[in-house]
XYZ file of C-alpha atoms in Angstrom:
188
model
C 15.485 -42.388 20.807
C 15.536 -45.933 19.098
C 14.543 -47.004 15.540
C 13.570 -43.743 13.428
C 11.363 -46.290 11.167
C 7.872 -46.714 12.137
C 6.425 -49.944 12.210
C 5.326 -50.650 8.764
C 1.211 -50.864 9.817
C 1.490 -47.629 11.664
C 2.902 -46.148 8.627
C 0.215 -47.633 6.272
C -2.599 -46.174 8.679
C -1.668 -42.960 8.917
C -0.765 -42.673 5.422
C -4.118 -44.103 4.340
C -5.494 -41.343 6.254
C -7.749 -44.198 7.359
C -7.405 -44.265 10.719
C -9.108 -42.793 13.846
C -7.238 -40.546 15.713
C -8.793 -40.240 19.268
C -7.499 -37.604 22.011
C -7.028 -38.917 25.395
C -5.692 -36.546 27.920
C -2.537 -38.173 29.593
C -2.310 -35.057 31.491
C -5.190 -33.935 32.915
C -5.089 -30.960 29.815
C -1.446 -29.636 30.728
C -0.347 -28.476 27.363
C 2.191 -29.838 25.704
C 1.232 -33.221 27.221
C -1.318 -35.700 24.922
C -1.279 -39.046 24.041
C -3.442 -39.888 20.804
C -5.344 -43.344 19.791
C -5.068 -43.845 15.987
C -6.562 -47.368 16.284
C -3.832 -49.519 18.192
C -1.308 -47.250 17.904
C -0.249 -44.670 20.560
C 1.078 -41.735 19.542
C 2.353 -39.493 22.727
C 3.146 -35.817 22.382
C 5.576 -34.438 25.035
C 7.780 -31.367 25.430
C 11.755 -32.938 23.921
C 14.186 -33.607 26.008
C 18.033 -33.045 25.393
C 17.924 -37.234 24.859
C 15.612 -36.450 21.412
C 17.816 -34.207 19.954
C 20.106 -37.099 17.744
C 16.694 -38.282 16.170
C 15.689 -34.622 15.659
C 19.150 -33.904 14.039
C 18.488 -37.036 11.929
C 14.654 -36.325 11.173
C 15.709 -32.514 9.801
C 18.296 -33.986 7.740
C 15.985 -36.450 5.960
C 13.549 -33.495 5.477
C 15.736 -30.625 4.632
C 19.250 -32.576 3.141
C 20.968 -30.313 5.798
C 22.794 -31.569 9.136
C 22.644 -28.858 11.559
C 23.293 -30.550 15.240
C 24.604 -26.958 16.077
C 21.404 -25.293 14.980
C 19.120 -27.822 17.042
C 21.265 -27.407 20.005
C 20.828 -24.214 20.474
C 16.893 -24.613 19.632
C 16.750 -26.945 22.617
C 18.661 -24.130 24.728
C 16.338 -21.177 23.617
C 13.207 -23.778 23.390
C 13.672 -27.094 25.244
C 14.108 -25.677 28.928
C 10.929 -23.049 29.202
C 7.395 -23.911 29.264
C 5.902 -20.549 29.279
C 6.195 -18.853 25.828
C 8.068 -21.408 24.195
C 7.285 -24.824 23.440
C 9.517 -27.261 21.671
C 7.630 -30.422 21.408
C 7.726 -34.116 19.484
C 5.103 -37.273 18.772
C 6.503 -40.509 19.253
C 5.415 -44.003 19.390
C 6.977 -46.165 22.128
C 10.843 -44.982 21.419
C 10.583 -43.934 17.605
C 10.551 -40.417 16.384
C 7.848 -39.648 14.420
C 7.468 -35.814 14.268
C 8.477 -32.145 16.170
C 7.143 -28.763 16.254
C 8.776 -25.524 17.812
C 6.774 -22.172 18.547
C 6.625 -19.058 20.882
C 4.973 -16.545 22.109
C 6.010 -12.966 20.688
C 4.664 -9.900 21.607
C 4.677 -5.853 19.734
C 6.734 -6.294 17.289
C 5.461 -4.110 14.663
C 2.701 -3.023 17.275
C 1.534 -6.966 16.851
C -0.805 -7.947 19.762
C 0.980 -10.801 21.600
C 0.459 -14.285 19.083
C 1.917 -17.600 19.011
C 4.608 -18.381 16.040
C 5.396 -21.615 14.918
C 8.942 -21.642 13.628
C 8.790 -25.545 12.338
C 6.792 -28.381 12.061
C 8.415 -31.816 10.685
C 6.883 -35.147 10.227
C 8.816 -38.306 8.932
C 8.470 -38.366 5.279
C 6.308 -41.500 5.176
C 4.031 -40.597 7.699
C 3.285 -37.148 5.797
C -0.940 -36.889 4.670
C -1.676 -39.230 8.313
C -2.399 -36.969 11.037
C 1.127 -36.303 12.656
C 1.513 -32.909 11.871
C -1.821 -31.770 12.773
C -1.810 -33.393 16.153
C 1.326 -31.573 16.684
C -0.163 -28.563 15.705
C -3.203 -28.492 17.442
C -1.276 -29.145 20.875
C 1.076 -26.497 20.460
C -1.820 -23.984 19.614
C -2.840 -25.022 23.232
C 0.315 -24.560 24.465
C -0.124 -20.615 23.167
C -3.731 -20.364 24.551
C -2.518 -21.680 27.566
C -0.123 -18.465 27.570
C -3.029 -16.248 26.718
C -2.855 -15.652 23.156
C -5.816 -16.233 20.211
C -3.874 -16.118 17.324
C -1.273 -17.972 15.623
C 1.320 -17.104 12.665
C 4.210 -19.086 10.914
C 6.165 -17.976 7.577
C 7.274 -20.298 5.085
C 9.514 -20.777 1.938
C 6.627 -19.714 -1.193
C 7.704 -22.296 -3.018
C 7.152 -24.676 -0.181
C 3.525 -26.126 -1.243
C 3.179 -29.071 0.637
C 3.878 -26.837 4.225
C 1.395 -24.384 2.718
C -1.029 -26.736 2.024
C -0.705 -28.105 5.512
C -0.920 -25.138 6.992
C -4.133 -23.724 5.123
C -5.780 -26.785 6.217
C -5.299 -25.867 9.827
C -7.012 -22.712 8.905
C -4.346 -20.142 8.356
C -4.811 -17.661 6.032
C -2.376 -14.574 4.635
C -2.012 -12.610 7.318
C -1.944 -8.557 8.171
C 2.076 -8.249 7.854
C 4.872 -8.545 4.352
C 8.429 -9.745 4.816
C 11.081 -7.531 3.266
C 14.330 -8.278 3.043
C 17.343 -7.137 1.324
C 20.860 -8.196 0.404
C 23.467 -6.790 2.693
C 26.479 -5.067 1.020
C 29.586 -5.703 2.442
C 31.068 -2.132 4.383
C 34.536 -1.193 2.362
């Protein structure tokens, strides 16, 4: 992918919060496939290719402080390749990155009904408050209705407020299940 920076306007518009984002179906409603109108700008969501993964390395790492090319590599294995329970896709405008999500389909564990997961959802820092995130969002959650679920989870960090807040405003709520986890002692 090219220049990670957005152009400056596009940056200001969707940071504003001013602008109007309009859906227009590029792909005659495939999932994963959408190209949005936020007033000049177009802003098209596709399933990533192997060729997005050095601006998705470099997007993470401005988001997290991590590197983990190894970690996103085998993402795009698991992810990148299969379109029908898991979806790995990313917004961009012309050649610049401007955001990813990653979900799947999982199914009984715990006795769960089959629902879709979103694992993560990352917007470039500047363009955070504009609309990125929930575009991606709301296309992935086609991309699980699509594969015949009605119900969508995630688990975050709980000191990560700014994902929860995002997330509540998409609607999701504490759900039915608790994470455990424990400390593993080393066997002597």
């Amino acid at each position: 992918m090219g220049d990670i920076s957005c152009t400056r306007a596009l940056m200001q518009l969707l940071a504003s919060g001013t602008g109007k984002a309009v859906l227009v179906d590029a792909a005659q409603d495939r999932p994963g496939y959408n190209l949005v109108l936020i007033d000049d700008h177009k802003i098209n969501i596709r399933p990533a290719v192997k060729g997005d993964l050095p601006s998705v390395v470099d997007l993470d790492e401005r988001t997290t402080g991590l590197r983990k090319p190894d970690y996103w590599d085998d993402l795009f294995v698991r992810y990148g390749n299969r379109k029908d329970s898991r979806f790995f896709l990313i917004a961009e405008e012309g050649d610049t990155l401007l955001g990813c999500i990653f979900g799947e389909v999982r199914s009984w564990e715990f006795n769960s009904v089959p629902c879709g997961w979103v694992g993560t959802v990352s917007v470039e820092p500047d363009l955070r408050m504009g609309g990125v995130g929930t575009i991606l969002y709301r296309e992935i959650c086609k991309c699980f209705r699509h594969a015949g679920v009605q119900k969508v989870r995630t688990m975050i960090p709980r000191d990560a407020t700014d994902l929860m807040s995002f997330f509540r405003a998409q609607g999701m709520m504490a759900g039915p299940f608790i994470q455990l986890e424990t400390d593993m002692e080393e066997e002597g």
